[in-house]
GROMACS .gro file of C-alpha atoms in nm:
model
  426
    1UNK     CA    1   3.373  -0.016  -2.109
    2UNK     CA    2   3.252  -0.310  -2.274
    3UNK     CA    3   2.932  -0.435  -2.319
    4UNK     CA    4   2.698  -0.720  -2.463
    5UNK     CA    5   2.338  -0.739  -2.550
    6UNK     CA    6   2.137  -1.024  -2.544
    7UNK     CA    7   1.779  -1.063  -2.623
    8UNK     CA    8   1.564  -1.315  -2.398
    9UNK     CA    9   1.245  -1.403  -2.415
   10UNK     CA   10   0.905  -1.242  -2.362
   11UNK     CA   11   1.072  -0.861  -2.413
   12UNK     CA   12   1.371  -0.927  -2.204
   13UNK     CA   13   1.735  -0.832  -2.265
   14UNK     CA   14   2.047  -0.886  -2.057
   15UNK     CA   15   2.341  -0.617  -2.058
   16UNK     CA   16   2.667  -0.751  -1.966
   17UNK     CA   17   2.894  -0.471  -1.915
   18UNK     CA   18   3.309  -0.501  -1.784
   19UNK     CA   19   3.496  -0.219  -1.643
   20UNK     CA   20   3.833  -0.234  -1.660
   21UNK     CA   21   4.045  -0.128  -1.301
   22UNK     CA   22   4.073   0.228  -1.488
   23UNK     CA   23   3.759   0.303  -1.545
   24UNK     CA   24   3.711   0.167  -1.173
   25UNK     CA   25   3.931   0.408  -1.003
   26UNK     CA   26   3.744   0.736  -0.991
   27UNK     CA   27   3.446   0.502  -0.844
   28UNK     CA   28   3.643   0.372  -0.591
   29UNK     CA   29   3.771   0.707  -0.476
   30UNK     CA   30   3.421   0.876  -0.437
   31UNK     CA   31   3.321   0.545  -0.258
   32UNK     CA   32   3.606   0.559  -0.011
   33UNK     CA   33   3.574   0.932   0.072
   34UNK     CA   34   3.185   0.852   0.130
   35UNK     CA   35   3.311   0.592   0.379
   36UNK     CA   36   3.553   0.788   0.530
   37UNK     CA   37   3.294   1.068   0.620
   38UNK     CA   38   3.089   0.806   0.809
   39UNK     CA   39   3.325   0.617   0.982
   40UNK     CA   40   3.623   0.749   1.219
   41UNK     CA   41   3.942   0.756   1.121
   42UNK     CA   42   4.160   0.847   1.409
   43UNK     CA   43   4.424   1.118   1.316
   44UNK     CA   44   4.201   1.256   0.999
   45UNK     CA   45   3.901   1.451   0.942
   46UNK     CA   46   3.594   1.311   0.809
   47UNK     CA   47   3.621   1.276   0.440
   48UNK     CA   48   3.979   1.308   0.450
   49UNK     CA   49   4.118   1.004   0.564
   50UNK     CA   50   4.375   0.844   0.262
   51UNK     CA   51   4.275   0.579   0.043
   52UNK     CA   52   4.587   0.323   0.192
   53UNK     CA   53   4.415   0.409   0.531
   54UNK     CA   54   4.148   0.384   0.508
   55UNK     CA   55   4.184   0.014   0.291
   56UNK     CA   56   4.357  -0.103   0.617
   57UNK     CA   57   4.117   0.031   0.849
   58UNK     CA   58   3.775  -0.118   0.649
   59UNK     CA   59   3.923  -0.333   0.436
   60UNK     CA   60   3.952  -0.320   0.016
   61UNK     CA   61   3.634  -0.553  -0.056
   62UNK     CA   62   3.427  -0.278   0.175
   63UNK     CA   63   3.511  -0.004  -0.070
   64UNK     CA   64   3.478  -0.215  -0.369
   65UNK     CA   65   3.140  -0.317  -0.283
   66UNK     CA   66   3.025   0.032  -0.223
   67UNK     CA   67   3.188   0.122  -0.579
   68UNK     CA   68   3.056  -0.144  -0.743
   69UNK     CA   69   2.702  -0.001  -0.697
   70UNK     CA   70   2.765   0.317  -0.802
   71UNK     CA   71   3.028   0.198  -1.124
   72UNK     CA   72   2.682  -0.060  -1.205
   73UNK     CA   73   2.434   0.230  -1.183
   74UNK     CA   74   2.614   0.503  -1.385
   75UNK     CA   75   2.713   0.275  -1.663
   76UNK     CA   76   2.372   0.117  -1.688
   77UNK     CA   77   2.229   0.418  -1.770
   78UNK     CA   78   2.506   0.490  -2.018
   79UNK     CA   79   2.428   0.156  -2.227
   80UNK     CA   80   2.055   0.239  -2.195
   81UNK     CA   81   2.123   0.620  -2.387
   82UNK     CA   82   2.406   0.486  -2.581
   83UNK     CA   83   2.202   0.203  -2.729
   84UNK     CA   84   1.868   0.398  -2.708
   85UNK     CA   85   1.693   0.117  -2.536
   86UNK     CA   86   1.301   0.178  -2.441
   87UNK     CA   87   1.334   0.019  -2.104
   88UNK     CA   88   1.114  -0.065  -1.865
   89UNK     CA   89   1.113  -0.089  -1.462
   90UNK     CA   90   1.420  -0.140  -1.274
   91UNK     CA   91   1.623  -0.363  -1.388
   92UNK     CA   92   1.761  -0.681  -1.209
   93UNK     CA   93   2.151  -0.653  -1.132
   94UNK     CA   94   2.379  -0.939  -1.076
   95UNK     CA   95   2.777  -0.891  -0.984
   96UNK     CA   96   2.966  -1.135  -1.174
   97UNK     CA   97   3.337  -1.052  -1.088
   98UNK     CA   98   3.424  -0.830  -0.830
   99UNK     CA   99   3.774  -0.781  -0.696
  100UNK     CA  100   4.083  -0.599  -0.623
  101UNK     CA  101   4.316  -0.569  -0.932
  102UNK     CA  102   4.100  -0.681  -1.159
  103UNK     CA  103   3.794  -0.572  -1.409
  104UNK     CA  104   3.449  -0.538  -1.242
  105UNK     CA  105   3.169  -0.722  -1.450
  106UNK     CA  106   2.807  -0.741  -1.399
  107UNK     CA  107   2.498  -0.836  -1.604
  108UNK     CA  108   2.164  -0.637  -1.582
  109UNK     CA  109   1.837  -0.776  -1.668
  110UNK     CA  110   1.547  -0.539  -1.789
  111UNK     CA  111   1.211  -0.556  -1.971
  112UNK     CA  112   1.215  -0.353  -2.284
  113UNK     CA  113   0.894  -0.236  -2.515
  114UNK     CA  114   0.822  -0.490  -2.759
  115UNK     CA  115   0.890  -0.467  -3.105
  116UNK     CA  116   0.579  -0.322  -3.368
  117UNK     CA  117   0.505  -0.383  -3.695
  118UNK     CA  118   0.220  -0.178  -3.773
  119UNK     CA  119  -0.062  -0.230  -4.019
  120UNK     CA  120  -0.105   0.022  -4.303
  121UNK     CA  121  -0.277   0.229  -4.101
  122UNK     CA  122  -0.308   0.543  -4.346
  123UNK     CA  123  -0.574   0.283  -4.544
  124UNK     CA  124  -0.775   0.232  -4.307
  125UNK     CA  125  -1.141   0.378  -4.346
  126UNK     CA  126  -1.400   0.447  -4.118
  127UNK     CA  127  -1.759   0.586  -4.231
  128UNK     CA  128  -1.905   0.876  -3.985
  129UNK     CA  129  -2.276   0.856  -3.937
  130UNK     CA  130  -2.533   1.050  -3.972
  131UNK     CA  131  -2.604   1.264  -3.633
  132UNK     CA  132  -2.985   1.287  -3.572
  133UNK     CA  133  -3.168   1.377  -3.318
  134UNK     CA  134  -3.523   1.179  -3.284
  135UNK     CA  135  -3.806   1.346  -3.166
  136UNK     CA  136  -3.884   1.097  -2.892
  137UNK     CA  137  -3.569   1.166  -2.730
  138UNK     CA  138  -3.622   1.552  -2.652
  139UNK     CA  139  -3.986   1.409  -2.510
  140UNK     CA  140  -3.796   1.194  -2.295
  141UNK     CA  141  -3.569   1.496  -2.172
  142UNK     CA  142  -3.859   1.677  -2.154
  143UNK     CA  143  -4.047   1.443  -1.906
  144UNK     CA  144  -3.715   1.418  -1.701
  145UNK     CA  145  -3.747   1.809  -1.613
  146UNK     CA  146  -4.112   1.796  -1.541
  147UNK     CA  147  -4.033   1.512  -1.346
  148UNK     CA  148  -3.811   1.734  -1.180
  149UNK     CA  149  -4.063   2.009  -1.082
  150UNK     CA  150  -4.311   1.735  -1.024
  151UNK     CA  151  -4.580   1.839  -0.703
  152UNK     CA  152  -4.638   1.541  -0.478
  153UNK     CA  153  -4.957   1.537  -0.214
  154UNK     CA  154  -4.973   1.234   0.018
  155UNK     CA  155  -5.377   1.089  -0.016
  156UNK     CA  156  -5.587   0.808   0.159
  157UNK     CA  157  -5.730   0.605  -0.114
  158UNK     CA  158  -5.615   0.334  -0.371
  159UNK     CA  159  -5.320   0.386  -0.584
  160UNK     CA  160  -5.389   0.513  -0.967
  161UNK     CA  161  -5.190   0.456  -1.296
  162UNK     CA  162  -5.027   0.761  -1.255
  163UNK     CA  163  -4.949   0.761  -0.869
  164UNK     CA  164  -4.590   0.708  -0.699
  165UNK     CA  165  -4.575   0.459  -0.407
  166UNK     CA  166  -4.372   0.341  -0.121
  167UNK     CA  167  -4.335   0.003  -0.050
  168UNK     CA  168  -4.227  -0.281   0.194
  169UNK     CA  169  -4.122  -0.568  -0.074
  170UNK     CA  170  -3.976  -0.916  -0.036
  171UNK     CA  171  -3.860  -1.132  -0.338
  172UNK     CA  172  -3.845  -1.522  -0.291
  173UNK     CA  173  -3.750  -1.798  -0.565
  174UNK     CA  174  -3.861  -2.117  -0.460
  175UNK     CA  175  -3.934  -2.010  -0.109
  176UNK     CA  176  -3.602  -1.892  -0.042
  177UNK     CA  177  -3.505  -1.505  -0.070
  178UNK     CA  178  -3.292  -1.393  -0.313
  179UNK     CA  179  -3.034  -1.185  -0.269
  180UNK     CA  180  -3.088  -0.821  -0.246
  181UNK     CA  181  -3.449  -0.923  -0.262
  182UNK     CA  182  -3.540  -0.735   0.034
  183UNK     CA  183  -3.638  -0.332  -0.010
  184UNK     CA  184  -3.807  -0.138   0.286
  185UNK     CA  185  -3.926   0.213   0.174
  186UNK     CA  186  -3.901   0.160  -0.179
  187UNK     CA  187  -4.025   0.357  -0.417
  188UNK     CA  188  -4.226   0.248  -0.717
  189UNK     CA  189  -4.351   0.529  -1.012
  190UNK     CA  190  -4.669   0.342  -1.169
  191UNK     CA  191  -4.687   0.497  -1.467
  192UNK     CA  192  -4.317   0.427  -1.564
  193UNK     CA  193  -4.179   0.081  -1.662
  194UNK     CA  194  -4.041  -0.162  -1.355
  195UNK     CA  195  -3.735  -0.366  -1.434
  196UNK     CA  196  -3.988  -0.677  -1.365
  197UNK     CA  197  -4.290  -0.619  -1.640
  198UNK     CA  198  -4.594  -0.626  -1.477
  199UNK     CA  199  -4.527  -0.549  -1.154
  200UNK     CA  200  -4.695  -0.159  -1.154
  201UNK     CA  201  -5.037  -0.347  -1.279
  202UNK     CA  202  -5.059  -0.565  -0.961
  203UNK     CA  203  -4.986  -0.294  -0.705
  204UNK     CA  204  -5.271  -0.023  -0.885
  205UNK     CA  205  -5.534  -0.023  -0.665
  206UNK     CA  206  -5.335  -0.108  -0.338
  207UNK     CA  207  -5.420   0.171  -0.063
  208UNK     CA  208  -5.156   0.270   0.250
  209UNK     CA  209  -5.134  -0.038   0.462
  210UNK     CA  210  -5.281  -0.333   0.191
  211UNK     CA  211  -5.043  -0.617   0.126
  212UNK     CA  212  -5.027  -0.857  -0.161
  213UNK     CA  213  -4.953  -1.172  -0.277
  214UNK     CA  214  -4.828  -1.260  -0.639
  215UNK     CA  215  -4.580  -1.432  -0.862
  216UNK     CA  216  -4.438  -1.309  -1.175
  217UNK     CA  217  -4.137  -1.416  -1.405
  218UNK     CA  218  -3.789  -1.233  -1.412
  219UNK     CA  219  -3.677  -1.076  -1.750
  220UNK     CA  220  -3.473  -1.359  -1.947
  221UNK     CA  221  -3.207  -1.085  -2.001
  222UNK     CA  222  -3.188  -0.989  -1.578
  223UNK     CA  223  -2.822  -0.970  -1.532
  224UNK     CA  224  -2.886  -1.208  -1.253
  225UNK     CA  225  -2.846  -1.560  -1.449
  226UNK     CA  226  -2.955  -1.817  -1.175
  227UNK     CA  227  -3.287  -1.605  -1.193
  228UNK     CA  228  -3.322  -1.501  -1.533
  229UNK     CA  229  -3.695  -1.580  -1.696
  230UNK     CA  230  -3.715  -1.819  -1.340
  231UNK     CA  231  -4.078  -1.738  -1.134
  232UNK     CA  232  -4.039  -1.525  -0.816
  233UNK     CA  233  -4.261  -1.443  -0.563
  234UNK     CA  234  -4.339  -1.122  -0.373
  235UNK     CA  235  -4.465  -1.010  -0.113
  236UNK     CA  236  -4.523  -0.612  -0.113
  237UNK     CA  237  -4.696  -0.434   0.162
  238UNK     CA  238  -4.798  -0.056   0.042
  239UNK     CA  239  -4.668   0.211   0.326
  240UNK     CA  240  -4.782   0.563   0.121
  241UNK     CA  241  -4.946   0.722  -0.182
  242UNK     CA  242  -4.871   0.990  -0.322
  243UNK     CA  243  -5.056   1.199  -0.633
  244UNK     CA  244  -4.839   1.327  -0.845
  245UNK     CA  245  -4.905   1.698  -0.957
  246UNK     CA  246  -4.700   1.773  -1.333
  247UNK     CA  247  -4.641   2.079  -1.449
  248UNK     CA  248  -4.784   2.161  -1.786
  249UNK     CA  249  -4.549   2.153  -2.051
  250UNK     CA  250  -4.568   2.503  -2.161
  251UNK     CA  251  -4.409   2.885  -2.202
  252UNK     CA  252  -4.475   2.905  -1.834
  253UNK     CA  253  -4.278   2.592  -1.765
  254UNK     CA  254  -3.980   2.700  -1.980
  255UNK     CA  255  -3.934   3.054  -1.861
  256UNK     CA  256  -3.966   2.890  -1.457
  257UNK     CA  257  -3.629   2.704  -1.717
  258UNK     CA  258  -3.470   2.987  -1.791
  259UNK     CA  259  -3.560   2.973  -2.162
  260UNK     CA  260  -3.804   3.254  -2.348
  261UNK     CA  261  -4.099   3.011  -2.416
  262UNK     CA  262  -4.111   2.620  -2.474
  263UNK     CA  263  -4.007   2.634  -2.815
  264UNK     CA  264  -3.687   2.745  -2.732
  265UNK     CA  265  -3.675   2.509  -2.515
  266UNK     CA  266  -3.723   2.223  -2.702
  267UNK     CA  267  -3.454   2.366  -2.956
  268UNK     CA  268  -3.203   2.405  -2.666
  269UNK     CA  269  -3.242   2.028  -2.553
  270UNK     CA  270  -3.215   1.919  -2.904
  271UNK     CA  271  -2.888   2.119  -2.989
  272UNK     CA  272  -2.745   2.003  -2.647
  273UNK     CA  273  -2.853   1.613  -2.773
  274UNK     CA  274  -2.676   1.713  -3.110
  275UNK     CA  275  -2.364   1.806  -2.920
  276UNK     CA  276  -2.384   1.441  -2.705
  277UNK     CA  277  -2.464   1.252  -3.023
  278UNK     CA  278  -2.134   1.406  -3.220
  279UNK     CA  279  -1.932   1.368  -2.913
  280UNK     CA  280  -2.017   1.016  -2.903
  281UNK     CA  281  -1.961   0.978  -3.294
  282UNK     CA  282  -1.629   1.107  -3.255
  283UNK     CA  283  -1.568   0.843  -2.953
  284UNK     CA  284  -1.681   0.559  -3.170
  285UNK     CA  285  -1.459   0.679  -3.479
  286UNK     CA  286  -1.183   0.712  -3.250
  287UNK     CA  287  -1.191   0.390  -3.051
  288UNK     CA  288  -1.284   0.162  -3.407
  289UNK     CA  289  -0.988   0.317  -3.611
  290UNK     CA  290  -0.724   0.229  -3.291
  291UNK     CA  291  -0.904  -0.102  -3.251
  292UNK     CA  292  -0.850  -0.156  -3.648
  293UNK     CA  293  -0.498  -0.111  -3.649
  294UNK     CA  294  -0.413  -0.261  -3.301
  295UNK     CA  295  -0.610  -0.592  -3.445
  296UNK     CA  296  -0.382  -0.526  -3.799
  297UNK     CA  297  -0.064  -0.497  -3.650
  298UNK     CA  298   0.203  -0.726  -3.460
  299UNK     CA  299   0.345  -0.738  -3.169
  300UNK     CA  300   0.666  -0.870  -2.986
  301UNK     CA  301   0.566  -1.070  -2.630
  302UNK     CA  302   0.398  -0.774  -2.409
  303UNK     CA  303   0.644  -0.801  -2.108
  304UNK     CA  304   0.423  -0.877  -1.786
  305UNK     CA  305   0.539  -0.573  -1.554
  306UNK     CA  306   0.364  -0.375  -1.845
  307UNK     CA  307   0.060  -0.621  -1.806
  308UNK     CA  308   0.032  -0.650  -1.454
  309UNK     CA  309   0.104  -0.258  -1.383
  310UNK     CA  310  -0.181  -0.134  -1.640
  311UNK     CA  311  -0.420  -0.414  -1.508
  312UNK     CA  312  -0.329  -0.265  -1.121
  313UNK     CA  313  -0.410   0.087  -1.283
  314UNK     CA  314  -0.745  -0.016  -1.432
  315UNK     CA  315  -0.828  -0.204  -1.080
  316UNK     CA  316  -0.744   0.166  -0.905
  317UNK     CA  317  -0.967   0.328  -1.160
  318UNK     CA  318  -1.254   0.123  -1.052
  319UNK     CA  319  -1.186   0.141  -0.690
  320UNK     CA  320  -1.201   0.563  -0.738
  321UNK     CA  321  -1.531   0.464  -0.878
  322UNK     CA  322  -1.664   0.293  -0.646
  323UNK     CA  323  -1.565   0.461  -0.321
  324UNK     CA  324  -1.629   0.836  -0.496
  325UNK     CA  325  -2.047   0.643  -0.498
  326UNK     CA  326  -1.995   0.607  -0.105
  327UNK     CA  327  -1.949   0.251  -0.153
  328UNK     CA  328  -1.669   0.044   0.059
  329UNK     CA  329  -1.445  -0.151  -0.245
  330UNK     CA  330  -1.420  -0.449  -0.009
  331UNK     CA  331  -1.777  -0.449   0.033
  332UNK     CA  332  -1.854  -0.430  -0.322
  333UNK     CA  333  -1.577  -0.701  -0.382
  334UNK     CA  334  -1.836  -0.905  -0.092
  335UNK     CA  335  -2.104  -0.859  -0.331
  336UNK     CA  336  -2.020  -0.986  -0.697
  337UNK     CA  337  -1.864  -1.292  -0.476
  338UNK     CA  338  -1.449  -1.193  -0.621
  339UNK     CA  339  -1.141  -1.121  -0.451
  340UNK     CA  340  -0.916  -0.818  -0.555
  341UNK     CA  341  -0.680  -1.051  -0.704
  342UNK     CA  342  -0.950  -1.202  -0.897
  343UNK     CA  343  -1.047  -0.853  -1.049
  344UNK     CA  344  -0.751  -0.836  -1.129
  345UNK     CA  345  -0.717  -1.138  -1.354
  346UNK     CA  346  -1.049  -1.046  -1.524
  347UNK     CA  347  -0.868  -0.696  -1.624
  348UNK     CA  348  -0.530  -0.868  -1.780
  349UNK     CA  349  -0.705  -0.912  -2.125
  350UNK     CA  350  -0.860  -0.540  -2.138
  351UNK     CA  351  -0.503  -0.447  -1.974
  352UNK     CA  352  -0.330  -0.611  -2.303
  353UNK     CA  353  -0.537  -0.418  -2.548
  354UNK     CA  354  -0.472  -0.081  -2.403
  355UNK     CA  355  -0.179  -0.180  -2.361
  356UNK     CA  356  -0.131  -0.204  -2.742
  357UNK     CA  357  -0.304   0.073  -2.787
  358UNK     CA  358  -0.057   0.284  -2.594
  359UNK     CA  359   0.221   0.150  -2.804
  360UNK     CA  360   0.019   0.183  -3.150
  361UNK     CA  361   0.012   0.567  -3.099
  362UNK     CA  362   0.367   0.567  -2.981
  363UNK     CA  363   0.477   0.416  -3.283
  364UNK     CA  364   0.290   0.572  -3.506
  365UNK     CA  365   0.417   0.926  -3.348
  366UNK     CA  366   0.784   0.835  -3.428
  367UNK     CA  367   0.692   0.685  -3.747
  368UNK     CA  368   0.517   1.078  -3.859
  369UNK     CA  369   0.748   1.266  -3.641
  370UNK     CA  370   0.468   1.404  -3.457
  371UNK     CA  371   0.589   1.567  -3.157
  372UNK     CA  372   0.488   1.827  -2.921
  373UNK     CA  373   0.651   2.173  -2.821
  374UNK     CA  374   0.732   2.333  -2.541
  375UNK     CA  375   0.513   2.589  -2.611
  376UNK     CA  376   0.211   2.342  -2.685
  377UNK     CA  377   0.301   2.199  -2.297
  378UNK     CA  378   0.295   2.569  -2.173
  379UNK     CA  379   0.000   2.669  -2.318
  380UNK     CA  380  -0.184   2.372  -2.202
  381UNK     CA  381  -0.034   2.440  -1.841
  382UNK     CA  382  -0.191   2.740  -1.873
  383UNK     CA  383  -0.523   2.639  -1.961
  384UNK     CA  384  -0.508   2.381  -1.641
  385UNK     CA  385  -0.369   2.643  -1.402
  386UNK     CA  386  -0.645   2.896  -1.472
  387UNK     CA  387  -0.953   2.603  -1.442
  388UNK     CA  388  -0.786   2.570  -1.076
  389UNK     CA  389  -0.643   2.941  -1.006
  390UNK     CA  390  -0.792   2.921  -0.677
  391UNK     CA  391  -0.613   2.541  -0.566
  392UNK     CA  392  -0.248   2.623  -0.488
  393UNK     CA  393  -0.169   2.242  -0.436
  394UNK     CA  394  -0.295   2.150  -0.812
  395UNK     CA  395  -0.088   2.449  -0.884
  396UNK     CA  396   0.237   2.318  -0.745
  397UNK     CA  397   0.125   1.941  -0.899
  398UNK     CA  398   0.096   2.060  -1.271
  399UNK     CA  399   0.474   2.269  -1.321
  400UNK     CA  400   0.632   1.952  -1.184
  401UNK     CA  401   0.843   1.731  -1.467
  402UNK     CA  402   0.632   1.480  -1.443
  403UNK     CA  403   0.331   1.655  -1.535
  404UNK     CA  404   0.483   1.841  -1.783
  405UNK     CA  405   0.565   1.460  -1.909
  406UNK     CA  406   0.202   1.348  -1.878
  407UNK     CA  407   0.058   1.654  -2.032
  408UNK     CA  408   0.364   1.582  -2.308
  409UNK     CA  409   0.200   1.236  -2.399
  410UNK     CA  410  -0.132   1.356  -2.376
  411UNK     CA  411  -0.068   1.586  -2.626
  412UNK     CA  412   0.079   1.373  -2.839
  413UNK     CA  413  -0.177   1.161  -2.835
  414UNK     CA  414  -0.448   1.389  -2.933
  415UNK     CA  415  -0.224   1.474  -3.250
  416UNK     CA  416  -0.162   1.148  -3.357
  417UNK     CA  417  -0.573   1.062  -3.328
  418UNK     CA  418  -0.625   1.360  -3.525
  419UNK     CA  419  -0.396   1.254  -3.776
  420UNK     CA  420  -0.553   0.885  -3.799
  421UNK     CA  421  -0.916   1.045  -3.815
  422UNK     CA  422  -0.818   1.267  -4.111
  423UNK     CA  423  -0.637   0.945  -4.279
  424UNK     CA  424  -0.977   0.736  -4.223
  425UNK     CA  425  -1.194   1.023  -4.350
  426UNK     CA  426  -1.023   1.087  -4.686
   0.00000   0.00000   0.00000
């Protein structure tokens, strides 16, 4: 067999490979017995029919053709091993010279992974921060769960500081309503801060049934821009009032917690905000030291079935989002005004960088010979299979290949983070 490689443009090669009539013949011998057990050959049984008869009966190009595809896939994949190429997709095959008594040649097109040269990525240094836990974020907790186990008693008489209301309200701009302006049966906590400052102060006093009149200005950082810091007006007619009834925060209110008294309490949220706070540290550590040496290093031309199949995946990933919130995609598409293909564009430059990122830890893996083995896979298996011992299909799912492979690279990629975390810390 012989073969040539040529490299194209934007991480492409082309593989030229000739088979002589030789190297041909056992192909066109499995392809003519294939043929010969689908189609009749008077006097023979199916599969048996000789390769002189059955030439005269189809014709030689027939069989050829059939061979050819079979001679072009096996020897494909024989180039790809034999040259150890990091291909990707399938590749694009075009018969060049096909014919009886003489050599077959084709020519295969295929994306390959780009070329890396990394940055010196065992310099790199990253400063952890201090964890600490502020005091006004376990109050904060701590007003959530008496929130929670907040009393409420519907009353007949103006609204207070400290009331929760329901509300009929209409937003204009300019006399027209805004989008999403509208809001029947909404509910409004006075003594907590609106998105729109100053709203709570207009509606205290308001009783069940009282409407009112006022402007006020939008926040100059509302994510709306055409109405960011512009004057809107409302219209908000009060439908209920309810007093709110807290619990004291006491021993009483942590034991109805599950906790001995409030102190331990307040030590459990805080540990549980340490835990969040060092989770997030490690996060940030993690995603600045990739970012550092995906910005540091260079790459070949990211092929575009590697671009366009990440930014489809990141596209799925927010469609799972939205739909798992009870939300229609295509009507949340309808709101933000963009079509799918559009989100799709606006991913391609997030899908580049994790993209690279993908490939930095690759590379960096072969570069330390950091590998996983099969016992690592097993044991993780393991861990999986007992999380969801009562789910036979996740069961069947997780010892397939292919998530042994995913599990694999997962893996793999925790190892090699570990590794660049302990390079950044010394």
């Amino acid at each position: 067999m012989k073969t040539n490689i040529q490299k194209l443009p934007k991480s492409q090669i082309e593989i030229e490979v000739e088979l002589s009539q030789e190297e041909m013949q056992p192909f066109l011998e499995k392809a003519a017995q294939e043929i010969s057990k689908e189609k009749k050959i008077n006097g023979f049984r199916p599969g048996n029919a000789p390769f002189k008869i059955l030439k005269e009966q189809i014709g030689e190009m027939a069989i050829h053709e059939r061979a050819a595809e079979k001679a072009a896939q096996k020897s494909y994949v024989e180039v790809i091993k034999k040259e150890n190429l990091e291909v990707i997709g399938q590749p694009e095959i075009e018969i060049l010279k096909l014919a009886p008594e003489n050599p077959f040649i084709f020519k295969a097109r295929i994306s390959v992974l780009p070329e890396i040269k990394l940055s010196n990525y065992r310099k790199i240094k990253i400063k952890k921060r201090k964890i600490e836990v502020k005091e006004q974020e376990v109050d904060q907790i701590l007003h959530d769960l008496q929130k929670m186990q907040t009393k409420e008693k519907l009353v007949r008489r103006p609204a207070g500081c400290h009331d929760k209301i329901i509300v009929d309200m209409e937003i204009s701009h300019d006399k027209v309503p805004i989008e999403g302006g509208k809001a029947l049966g909404h509910t409004i906590y006075l003594d907590e801060p609106y998105y729109i400052p100053g709203l709570s102060d207009q509606l205290i006093g308001l009783s069940s049934g009282q409407t009112k009149e006022f402007s006020l200005p939008f926040p100059k950082e509302h994510y709306q821009k055409n109405l960011a810091g512009k004057m809107a007006d409302f219209k908000i007619t009060v439908k209920e009032v309810f007093e709110l009834e807290h619990p004291v925060l006491d021993d009483e209110f942590a034991k109805s917690l599950g906790q001995k008294n409030f102190f331990d309490l307040k030590n459990l949220i805080r540990n549980n905000l340490k835990q969040e706070h060092e989770q997030k540290e490690k996060e940030r550590l993690e995603i600045e030291i990739l970012e550092k040496i995906v910005e540091d290093s260079r790459f070949g031309d990211l092929p575009e079935i590697l671009i366009n199949a990440e930014a489809h995946k990141m596209v799925h990933e927010l469609e799972d989002s939205i739909t798992s919130r009870g939300i229609e995609f295509d009507a949340y598409l309808g709101k933000i005004g963009k079509t799918r293909d559009q989100i799709l564009l606006d991913f391609a430059p997030q899908a580049v960088k994790r993209i690279k990122t993908a490939l930095v830890i690759s590379e960096i893996a072969k570069v330390e010979n950091i590998k996983v083995d099969e016992k690592e896979i097993d044991n993780e298996i393991e861990k999986v299979l007992e999380i969801y011992k009562d789910n036979s299909e996740i069961h069947e799912r997780i010892k397939s290949e292919e998530s042994r492979q995913y599990l694999k690279n997962v893996l793999r990629n925790r190892k090699v983070i570990e590794f660049l975390k302990k390079c950044a810390a010394e």
